[in-house]
mmCIF file of C-alpha atoms in Angstrom:
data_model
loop_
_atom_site.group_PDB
_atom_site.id
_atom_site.type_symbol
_atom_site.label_atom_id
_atom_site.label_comp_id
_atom_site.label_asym_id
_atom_site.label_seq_id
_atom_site.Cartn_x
_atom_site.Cartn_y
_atom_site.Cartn_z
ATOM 1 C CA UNK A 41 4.584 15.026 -7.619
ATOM 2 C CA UNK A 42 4.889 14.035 -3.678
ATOM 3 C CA UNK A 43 2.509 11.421 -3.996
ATOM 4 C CA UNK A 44 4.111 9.788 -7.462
ATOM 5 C CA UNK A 45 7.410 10.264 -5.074
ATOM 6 C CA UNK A 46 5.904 8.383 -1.918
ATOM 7 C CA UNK A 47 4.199 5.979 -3.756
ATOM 8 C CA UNK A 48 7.219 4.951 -6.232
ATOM 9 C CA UNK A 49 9.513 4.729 -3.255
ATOM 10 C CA UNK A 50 7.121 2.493 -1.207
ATOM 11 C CA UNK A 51 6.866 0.493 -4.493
ATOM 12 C CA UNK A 52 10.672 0.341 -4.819
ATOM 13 C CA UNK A 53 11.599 -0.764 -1.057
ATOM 14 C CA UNK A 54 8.998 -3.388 -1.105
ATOM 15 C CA UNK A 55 9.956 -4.941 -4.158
ATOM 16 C CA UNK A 56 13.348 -3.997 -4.262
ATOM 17 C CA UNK A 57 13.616 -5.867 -1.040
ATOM 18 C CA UNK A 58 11.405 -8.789 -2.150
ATOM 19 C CA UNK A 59 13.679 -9.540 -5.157
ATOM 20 C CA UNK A 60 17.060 -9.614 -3.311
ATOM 21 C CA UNK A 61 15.998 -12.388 -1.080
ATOM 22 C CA UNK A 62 14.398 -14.231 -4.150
ATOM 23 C CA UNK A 63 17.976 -14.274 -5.801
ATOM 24 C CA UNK A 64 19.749 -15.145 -2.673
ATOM 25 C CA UNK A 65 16.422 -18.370 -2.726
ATOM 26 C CA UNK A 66 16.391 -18.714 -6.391
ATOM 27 C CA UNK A 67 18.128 -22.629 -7.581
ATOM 28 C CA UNK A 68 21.412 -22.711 -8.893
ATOM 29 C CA UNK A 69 21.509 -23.693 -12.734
ATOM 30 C CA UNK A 70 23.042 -26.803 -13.468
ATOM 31 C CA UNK A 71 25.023 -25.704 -16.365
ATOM 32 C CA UNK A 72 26.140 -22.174 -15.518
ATOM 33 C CA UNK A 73 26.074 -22.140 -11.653
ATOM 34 C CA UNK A 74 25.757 -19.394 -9.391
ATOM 35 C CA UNK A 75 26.701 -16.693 -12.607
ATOM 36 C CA UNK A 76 23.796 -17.569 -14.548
ATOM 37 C CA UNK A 77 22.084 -15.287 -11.370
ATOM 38 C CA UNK A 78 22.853 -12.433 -13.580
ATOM 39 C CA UNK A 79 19.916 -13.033 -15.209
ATOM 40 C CA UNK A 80 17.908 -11.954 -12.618
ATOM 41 C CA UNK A 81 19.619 -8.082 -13.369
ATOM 42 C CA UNK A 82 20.461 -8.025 -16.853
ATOM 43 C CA UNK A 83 17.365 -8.456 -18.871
ATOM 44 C CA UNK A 84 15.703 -6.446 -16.538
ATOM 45 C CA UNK A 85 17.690 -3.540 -17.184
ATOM 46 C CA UNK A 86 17.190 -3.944 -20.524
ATOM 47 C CA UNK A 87 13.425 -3.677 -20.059
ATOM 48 C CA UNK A 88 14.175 -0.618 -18.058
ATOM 49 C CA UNK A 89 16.046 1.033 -20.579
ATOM 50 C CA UNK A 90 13.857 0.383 -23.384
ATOM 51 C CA UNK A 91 10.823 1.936 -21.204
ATOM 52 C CA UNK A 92 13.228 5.133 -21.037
ATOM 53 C CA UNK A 93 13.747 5.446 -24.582
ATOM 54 C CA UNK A 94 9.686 5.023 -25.357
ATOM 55 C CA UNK A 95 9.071 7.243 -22.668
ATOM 56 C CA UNK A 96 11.657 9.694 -24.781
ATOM 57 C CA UNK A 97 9.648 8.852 -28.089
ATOM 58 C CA UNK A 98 6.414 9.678 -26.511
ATOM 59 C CA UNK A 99 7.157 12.457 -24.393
ATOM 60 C CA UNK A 100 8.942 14.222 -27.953
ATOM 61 C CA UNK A 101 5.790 12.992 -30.047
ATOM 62 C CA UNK A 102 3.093 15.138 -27.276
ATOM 63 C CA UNK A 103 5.815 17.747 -27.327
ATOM 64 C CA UNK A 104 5.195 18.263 -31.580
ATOM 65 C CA UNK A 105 1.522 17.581 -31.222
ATOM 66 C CA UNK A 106 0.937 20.232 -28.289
ATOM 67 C CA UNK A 107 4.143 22.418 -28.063
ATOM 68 C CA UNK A 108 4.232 22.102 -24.325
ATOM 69 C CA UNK A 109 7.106 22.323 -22.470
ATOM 70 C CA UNK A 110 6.181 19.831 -20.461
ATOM 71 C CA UNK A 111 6.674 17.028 -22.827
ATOM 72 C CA UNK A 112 9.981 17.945 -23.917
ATOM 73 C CA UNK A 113 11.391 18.064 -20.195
ATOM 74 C CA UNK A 114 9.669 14.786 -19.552
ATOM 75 C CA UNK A 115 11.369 13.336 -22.698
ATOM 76 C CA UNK A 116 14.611 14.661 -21.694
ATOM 77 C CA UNK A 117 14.598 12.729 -18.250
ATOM 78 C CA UNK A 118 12.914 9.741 -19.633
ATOM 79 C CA UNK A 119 16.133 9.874 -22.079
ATOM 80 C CA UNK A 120 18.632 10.204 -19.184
ATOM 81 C CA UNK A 121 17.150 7.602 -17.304
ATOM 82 C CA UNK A 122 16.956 5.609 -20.064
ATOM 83 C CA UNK A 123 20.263 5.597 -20.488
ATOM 84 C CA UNK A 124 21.624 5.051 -17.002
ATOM 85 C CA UNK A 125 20.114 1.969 -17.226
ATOM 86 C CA UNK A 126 21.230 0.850 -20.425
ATOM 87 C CA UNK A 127 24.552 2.027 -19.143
ATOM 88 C CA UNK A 128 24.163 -0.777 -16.181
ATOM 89 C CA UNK A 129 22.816 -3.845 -18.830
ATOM 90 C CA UNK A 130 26.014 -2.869 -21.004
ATOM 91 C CA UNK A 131 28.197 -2.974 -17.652
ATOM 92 C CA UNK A 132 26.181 -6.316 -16.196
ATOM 93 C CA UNK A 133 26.438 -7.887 -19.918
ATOM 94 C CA UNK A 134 29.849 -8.215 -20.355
ATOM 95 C CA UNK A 135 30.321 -9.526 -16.869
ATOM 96 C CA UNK A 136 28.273 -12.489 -17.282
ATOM 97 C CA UNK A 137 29.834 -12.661 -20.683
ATOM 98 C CA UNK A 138 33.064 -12.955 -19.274
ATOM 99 C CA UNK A 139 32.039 -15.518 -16.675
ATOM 100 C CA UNK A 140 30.206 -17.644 -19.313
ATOM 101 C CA UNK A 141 31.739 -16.975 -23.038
ATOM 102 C CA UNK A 142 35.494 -16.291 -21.315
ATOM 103 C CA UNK A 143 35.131 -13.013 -23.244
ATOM 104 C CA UNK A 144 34.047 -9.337 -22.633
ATOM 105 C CA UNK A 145 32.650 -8.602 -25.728
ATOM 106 C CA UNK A 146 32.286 -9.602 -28.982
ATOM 107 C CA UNK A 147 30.651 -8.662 -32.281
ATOM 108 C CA UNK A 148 27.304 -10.279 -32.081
ATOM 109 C CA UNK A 149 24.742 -9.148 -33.469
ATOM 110 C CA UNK A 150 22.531 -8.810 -30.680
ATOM 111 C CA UNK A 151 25.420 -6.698 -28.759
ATOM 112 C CA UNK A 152 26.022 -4.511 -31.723
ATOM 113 C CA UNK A 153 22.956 -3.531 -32.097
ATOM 114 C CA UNK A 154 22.537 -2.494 -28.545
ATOM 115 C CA UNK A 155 25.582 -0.569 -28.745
ATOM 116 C CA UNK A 156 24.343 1.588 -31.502
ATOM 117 C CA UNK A 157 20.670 1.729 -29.337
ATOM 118 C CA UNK A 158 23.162 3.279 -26.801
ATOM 119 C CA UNK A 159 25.383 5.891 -28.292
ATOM 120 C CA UNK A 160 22.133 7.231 -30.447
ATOM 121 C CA UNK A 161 20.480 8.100 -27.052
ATOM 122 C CA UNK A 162 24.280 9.039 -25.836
ATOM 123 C CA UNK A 163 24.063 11.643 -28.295
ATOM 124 C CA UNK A 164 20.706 12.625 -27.611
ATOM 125 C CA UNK A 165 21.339 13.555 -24.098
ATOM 126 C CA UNK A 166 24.569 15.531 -25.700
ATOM 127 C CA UNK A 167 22.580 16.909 -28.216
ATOM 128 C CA UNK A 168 20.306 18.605 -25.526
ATOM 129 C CA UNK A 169 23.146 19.281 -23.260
ATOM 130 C CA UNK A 170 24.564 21.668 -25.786
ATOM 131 C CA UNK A 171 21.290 23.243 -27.022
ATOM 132 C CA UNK A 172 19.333 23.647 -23.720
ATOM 133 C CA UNK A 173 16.452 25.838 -23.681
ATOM 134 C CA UNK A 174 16.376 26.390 -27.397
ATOM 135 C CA UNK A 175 12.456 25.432 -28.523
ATOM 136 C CA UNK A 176 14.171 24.272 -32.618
ATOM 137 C CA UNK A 177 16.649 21.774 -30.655
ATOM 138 C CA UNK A 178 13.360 20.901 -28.581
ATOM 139 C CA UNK A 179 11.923 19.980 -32.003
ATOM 140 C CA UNK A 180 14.952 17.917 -33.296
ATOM 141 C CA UNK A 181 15.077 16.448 -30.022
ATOM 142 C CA UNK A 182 11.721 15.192 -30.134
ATOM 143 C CA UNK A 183 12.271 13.851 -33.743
ATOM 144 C CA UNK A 184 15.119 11.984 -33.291
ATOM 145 C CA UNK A 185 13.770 10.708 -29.794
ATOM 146 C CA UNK A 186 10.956 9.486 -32.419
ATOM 147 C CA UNK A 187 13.408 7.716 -34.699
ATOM 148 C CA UNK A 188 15.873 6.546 -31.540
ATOM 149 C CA UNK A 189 13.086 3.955 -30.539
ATOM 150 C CA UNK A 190 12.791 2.454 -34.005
ATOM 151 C CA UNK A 191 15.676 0.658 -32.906
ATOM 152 C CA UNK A 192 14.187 -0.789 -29.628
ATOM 153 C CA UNK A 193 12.562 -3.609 -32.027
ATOM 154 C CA UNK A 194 15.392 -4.238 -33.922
ATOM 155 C CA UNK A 195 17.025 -4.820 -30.412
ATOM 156 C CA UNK A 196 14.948 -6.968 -29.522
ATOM 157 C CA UNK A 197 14.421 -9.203 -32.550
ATOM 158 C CA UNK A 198 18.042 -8.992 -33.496
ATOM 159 C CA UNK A 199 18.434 -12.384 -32.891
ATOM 160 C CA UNK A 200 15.412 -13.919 -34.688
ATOM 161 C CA UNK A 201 16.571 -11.811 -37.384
ATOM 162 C CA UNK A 202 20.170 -12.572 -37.521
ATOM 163 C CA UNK A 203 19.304 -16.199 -37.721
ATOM 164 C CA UNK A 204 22.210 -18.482 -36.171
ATOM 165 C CA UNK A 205 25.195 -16.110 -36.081
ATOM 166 C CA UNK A 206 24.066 -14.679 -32.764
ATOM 167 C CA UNK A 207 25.954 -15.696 -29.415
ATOM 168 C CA UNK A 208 23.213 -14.190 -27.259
ATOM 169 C CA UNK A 209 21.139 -16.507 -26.018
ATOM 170 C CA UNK A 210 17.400 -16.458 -27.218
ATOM 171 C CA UNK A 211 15.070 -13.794 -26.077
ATOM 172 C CA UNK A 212 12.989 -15.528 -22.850
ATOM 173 C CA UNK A 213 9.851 -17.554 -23.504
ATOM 174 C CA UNK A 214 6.892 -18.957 -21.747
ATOM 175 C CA UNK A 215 8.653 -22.068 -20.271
ATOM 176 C CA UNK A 216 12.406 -21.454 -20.989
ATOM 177 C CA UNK A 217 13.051 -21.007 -17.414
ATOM 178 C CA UNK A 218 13.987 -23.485 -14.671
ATOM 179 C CA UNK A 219 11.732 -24.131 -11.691
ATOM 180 C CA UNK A 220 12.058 -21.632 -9.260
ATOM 181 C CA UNK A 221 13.477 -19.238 -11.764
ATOM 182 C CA UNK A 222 10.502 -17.402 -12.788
ATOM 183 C CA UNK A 223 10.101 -15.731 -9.509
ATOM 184 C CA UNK A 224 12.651 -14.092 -9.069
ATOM 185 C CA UNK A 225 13.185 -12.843 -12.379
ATOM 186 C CA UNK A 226 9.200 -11.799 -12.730
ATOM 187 C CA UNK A 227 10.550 -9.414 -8.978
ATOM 188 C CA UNK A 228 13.496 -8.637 -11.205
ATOM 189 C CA UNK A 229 11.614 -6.965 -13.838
ATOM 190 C CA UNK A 230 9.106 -5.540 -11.228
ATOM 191 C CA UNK A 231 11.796 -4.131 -8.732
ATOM 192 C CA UNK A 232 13.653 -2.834 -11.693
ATOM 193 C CA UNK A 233 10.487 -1.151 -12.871
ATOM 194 C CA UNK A 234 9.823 0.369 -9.507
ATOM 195 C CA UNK A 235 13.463 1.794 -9.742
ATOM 196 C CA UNK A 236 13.293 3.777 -13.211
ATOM 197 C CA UNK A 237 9.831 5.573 -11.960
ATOM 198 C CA UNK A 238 11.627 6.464 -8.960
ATOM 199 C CA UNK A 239 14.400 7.529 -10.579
ATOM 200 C CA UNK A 240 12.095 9.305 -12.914
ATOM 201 C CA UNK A 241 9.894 11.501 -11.100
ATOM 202 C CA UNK A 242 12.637 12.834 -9.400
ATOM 203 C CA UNK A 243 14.800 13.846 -12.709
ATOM 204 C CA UNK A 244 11.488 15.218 -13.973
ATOM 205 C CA UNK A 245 10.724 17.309 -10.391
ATOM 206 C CA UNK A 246 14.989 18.351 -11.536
ATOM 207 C CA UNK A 247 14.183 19.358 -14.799
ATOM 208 C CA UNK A 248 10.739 21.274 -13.128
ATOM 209 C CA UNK A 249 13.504 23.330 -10.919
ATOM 210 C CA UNK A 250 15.936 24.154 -13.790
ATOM 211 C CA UNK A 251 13.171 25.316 -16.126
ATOM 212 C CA UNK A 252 12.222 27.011 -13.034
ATOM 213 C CA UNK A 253 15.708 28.769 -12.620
ATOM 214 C CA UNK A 254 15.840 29.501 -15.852
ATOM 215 C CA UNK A 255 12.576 31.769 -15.713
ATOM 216 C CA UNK A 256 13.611 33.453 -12.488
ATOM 217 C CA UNK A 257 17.461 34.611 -14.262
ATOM 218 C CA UNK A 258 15.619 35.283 -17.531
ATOM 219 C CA UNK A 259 12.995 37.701 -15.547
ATOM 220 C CA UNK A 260 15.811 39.157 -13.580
ATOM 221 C CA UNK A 261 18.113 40.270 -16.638
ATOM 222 C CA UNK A 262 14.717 41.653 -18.054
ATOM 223 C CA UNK A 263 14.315 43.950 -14.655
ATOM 224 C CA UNK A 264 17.801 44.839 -14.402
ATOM 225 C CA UNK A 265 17.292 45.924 -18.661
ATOM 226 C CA UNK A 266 14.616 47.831 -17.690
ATOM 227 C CA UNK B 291 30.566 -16.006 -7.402
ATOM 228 C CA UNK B 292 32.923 -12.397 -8.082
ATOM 229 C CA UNK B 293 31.339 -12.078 -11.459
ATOM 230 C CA UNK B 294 27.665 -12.013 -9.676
ATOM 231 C CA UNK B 295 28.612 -9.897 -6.716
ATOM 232 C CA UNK B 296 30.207 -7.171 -9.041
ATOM 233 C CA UNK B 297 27.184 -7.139 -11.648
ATOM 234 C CA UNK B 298 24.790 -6.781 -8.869
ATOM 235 C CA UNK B 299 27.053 -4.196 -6.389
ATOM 236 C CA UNK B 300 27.270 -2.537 -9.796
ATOM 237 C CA UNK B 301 24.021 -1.892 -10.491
ATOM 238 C CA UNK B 302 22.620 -1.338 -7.127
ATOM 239 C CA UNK B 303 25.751 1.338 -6.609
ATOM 240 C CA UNK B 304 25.266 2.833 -9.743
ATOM 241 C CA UNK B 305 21.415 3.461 -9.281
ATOM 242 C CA UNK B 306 22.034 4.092 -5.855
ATOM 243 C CA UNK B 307 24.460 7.202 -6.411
ATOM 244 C CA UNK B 308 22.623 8.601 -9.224
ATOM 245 C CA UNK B 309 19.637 9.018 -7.277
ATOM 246 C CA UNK B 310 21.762 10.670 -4.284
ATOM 247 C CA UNK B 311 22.915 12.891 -7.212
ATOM 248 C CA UNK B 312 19.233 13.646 -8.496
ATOM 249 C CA UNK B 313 18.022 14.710 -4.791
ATOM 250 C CA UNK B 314 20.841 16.884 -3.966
ATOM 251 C CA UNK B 315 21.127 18.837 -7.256
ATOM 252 C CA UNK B 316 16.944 19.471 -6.867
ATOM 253 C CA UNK B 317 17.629 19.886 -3.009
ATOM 254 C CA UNK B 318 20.258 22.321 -4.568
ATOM 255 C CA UNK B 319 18.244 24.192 -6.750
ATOM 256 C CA UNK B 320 14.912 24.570 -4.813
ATOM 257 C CA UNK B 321 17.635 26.159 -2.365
ATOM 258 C CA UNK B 322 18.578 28.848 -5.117
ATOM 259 C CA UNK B 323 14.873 29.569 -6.228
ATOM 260 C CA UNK B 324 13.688 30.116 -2.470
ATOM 261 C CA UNK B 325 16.891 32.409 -1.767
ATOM 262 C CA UNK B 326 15.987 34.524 -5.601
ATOM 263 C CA UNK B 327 12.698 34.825 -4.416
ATOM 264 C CA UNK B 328 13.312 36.461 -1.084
ATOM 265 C CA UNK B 329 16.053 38.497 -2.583
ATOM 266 C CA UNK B 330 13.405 39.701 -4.630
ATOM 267 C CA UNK B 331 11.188 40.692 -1.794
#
């Protein structure tokens, strides 16, 4: 765990560091200005939070298949990192909307269905909150974990597949940036990366300690039965 | 240029202080194991 610690942080600073100055280098866009620098965040996060909620999936889908505790704590802090970081692209969102659209939010399709992405895995976390340490929960964690990340496609396509109505703007292709613009938003995505496996070794080393905790109280209420 | 600084002080706050929060609740509870453990002994 020390080493995935050392080596994620030395990942993070370098890159994290890396991407700020790209940003601060990266050429203004001609139609949006100095907001449409937002982009160098946003979709990133997005990434980040997806990679949470398959983490989640996965973690819950090893859980079933092996019944190892494990699993179901990794899948619980891929989960909660997961959402932080959708929390931050539905914070980040809006504010570029704002700048751009002259609105917050609105109904789009793309939007909506990111919302619901949210609250499921929302839920989840309360779900676990409220059942912790009970191995049937574990189980109904892991299957809805499962069925959470059906939604990451639908996400993603929501805009192919909602044809025209969508206000979001298109999801990235090869070529669709501006010169200069594929830097920093290539660091983005890497630097954001380097952030959620920081982030998640050390909620997984957390959830190591509570299950931990949890043995040590359990064992002591046994001794003081005895 | 307020709409870019507050997306990005967001984010970088956000991640920032949950990551404090993640190292001082382990810190926290490695704390609690190690005092349990001598207890015990």
């Amino acid at each position: 765990m020390q080493q995935w610690k050392t080596w994620t942080a030395a990942a993070l600073a370098v890159l994290g560091a890396w991407w700020l100055y790209a940003v601060w280098q990266a050429p203004l866009d001609s139609v949006q200005g100095v907001i449409q620098k937002i982009l160098y965040v946003h979709p990133p996060l997005a990434f980040a939070c997806y990679a949470g909620f398959i983490g989640a999936a996965i973690g819950g889908a090893l859980f079933l298949a092996r019944g190892d505790e494990r699993f179901d704590r990794f899948a619980a802090a891929s989960a909660e990192v997961g959402v932080v970081f959708a929390t931050l692209m539905l914070v980040t969102g809006p504010i570029w909307a704002r700048g751009t659209w002259g609105k917050w939010w609105t109904w789009d399709p793309r939007l909506t269905v990111t919302l619901i992405l949210y609250l499921t895995y929302v839920a989840y976390l309360l779900l676990r909150s409220f059942t912790e340490g009970s191995e049937r929960a574990a189980r109904f964690a892991a299957v809805y974990g499962i069925l959470g990340a059906a939604l990451i496609p639908l996400n993603y396509y929501a805009i192919e597949l909602f044809g025209n109505r969508a206000l979001h703007p298109d999801n990235l292709g090869r070529g669709s940036l501006g010169e200069g613009m594929g830097l920093p938003f290539l660091l983005g995505v890497l630097a954001t990366f380097a952030a959620f496996a920081f982030l998640l070794v050390w909620r997984v080393e957390l959830g190591n300690l509570r299950a931990a905790r949890a043995e040590q109280l359990a064992l002591a209420a046994e001794r003081e039965d005895a | 240029m307020s709409y870019l600084i507050s997306a990005y002080a967001v984010t970088l706050g956000a991640l920032l202080a949950y990551g404090v929060q993640l190292r001082v609740s382990a810190r926290r509870l490695r704390e609690e194991i190690t005092r349990a453990e001598s207890n015990r002994g």
